[in-house]
PDB file of C-alpha atoms in Angstrom:
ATOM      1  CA  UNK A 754     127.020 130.226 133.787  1.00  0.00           C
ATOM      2  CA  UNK A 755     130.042 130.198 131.220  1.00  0.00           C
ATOM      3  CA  UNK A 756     130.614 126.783 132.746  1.00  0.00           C
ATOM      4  CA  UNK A 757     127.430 125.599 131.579  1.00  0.00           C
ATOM      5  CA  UNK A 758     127.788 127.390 128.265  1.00  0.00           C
ATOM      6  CA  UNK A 759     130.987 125.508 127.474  1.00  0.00           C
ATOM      7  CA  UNK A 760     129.595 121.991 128.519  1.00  0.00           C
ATOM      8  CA  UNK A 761     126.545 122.775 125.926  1.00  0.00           C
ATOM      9  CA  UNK A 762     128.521 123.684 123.570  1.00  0.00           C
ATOM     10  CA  UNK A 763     130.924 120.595 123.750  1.00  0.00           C
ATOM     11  CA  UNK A 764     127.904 118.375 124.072  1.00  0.00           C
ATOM     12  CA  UNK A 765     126.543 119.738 120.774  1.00  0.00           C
ATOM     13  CA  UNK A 766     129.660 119.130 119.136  1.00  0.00           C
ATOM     14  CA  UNK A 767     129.164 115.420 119.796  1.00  0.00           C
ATOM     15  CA  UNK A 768     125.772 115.586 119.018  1.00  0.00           C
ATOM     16  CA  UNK A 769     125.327 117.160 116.250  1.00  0.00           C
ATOM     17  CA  UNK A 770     127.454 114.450 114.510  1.00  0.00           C
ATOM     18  CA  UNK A 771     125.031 111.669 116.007  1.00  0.00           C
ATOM     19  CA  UNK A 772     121.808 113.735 114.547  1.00  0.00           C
ATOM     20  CA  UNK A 773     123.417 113.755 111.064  1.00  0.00           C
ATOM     21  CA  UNK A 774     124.002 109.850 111.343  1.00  0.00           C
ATOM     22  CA  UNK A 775     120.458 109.101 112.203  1.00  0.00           C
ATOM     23  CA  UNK A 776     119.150 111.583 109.734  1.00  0.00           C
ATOM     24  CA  UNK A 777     121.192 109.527 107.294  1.00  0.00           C
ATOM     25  CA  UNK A 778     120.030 106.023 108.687  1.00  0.00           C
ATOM     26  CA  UNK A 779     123.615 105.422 109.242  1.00  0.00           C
ATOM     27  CA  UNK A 780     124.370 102.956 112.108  1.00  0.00           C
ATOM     28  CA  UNK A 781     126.518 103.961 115.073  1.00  0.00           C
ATOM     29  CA  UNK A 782     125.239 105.982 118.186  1.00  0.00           C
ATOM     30  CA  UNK A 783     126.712 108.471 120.451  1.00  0.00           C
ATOM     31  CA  UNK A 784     129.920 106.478 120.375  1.00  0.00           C
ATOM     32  CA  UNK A 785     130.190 107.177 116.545  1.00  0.00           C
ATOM     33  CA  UNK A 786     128.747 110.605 116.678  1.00  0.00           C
ATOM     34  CA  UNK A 787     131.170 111.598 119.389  1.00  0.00           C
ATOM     35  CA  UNK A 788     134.501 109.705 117.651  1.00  0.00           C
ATOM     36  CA  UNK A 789     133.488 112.169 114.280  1.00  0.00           C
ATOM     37  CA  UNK A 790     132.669 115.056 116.106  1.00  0.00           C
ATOM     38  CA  UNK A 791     136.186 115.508 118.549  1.00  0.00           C
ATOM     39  CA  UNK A 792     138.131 114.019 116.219  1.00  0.00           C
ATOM     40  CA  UNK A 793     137.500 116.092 113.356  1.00  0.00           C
ATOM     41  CA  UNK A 794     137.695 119.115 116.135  1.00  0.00           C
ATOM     42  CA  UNK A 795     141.334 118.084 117.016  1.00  0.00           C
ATOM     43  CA  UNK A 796     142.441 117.366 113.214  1.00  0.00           C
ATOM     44  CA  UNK A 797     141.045 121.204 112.329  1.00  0.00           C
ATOM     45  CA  UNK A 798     142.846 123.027 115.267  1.00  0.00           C
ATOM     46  CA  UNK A 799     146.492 121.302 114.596  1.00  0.00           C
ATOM     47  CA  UNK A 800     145.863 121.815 110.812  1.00  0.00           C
ATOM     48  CA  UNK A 801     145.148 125.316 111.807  1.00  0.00           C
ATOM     49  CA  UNK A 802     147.798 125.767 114.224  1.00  0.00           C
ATOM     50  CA  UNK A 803     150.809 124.410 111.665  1.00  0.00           C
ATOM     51  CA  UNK A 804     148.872 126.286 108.988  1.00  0.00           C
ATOM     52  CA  UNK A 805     149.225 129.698 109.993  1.00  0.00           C
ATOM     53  CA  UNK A 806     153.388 129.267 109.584  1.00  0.00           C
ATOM     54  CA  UNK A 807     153.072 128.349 105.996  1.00  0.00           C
ATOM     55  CA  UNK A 808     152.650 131.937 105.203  1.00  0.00           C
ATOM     56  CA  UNK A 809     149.943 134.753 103.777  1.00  0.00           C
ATOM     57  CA  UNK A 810     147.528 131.838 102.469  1.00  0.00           C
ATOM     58  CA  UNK A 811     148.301 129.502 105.339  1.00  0.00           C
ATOM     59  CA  UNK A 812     144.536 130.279 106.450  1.00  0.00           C
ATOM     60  CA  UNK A 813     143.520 128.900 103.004  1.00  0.00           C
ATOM     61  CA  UNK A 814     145.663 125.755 103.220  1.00  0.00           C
ATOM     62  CA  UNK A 815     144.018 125.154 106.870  1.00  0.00           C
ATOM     63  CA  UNK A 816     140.725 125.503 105.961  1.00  0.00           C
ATOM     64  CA  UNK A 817     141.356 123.162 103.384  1.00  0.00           C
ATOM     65  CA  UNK A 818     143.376 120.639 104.863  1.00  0.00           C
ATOM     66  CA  UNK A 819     140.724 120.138 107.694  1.00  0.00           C
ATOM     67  CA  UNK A 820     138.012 119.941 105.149  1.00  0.00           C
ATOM     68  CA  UNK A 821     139.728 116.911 103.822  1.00  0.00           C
ATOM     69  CA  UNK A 822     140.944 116.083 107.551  1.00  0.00           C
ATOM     70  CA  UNK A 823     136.970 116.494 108.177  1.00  0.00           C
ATOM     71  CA  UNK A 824     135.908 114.412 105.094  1.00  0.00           C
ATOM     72  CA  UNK A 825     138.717 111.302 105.883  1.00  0.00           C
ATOM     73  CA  UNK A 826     137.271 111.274 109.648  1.00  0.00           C
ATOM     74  CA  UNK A 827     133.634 110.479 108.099  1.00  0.00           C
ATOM     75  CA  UNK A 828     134.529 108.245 105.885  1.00  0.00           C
ATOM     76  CA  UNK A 829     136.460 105.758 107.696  1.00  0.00           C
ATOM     77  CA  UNK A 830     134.507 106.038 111.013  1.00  0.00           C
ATOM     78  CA  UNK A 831     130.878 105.517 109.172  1.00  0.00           C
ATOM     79  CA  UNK A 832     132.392 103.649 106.176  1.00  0.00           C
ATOM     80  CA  UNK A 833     130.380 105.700 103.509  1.00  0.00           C
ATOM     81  CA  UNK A 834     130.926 106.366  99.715  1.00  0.00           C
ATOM     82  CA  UNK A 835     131.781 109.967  98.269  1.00  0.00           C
ATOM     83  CA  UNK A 836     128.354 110.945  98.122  1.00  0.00           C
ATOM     84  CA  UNK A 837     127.064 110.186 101.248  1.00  0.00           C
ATOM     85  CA  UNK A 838     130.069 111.567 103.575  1.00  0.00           C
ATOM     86  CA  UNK A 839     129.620 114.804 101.481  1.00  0.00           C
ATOM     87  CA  UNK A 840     125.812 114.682 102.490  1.00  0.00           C
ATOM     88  CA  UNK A 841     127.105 113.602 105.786  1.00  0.00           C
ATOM     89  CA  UNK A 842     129.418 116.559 106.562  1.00  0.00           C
ATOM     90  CA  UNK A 843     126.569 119.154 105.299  1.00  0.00           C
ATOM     91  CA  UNK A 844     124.313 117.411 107.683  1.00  0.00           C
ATOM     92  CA  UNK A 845     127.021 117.683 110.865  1.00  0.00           C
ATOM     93  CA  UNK A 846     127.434 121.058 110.017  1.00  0.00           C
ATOM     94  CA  UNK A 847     123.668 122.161 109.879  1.00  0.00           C
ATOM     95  CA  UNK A 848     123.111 120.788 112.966  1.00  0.00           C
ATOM     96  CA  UNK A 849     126.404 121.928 114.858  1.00  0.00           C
ATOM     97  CA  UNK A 850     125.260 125.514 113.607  1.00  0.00           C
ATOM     98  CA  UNK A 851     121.813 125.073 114.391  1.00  0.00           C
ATOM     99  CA  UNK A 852     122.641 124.241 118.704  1.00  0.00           C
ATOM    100  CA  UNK A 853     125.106 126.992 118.441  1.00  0.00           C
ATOM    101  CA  UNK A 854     122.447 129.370 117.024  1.00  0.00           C
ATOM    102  CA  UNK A 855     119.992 127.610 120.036  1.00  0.00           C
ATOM    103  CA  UNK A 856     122.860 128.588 122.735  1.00  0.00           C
ATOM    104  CA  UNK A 857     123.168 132.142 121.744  1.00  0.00           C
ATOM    105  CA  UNK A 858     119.666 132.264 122.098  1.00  0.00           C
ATOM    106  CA  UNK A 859     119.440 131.308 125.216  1.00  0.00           C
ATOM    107  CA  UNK A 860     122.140 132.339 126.986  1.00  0.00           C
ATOM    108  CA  UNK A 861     123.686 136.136 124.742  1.00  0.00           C
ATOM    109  CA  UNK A 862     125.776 135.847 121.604  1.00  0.00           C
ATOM    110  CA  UNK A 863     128.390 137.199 123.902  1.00  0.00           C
ATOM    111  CA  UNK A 864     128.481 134.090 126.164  1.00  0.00           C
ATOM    112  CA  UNK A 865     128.983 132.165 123.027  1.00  0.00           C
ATOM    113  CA  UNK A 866     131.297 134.097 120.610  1.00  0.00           C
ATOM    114  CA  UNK A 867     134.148 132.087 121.245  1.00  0.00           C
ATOM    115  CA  UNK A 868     132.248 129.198 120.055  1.00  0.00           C
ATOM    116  CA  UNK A 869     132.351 130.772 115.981  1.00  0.00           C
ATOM    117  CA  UNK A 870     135.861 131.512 115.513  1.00  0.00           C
TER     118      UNK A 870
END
């Protein structure tokens, strides 16, 4: 069961990206969807792993360094202006929140906690 859990929940973290895309009428597929959506995930955990040395606001400085980590990942992958990678990254997020919402519906928040923080 976790097993499946954790493939769902990495699936939806490529997918999610993908959804916002064609929500947007960007072009790109899975390909793009999945190249935003891991490596955005691997920019926010080193951010957040050198962040927490920096000291008592080194949470701060992580959540905002892979918000711009997050934002340069968009931009350069789907080639979009200001506007529309901020649009972008609100749709990503709705969508990554709404299939992790989905999974601990289906299968107990407690199969999924791990998956929020």
């Amino acid at each position: 069961m976790a097993v499946i859990v954790i493939l769902l929940s990495l699936f939806s973290l490529v997918f999610a990206p993908t959804l916002a895309g064609k929500a947007m009428g960007l072009k790109g597929g899975l390909g793009k969807g999945a190249l935003v959506g891991l490596v955005s995930l691997g920019l926010m955990q080193v951010i957040g792993m050198l962040g927490r040395y920096v000291g008592p606001l080194g949470d701060f400085v992580a959540l905002l360094g892979g918000i711009a980590a997050w934002f340069q990942v968009v931009k350069v992958v789907h080639g979009t202006d200001t506007a529309n990678t901020v649009v972008f990254m609100f749709w990503h997020l709705f969508f990554l929140v709404l299939s992790s919402s989905l999974l601990a519906l289906l299968f107990g928040a407690a199969s999924v906690g791990w998956f929020f923080g």
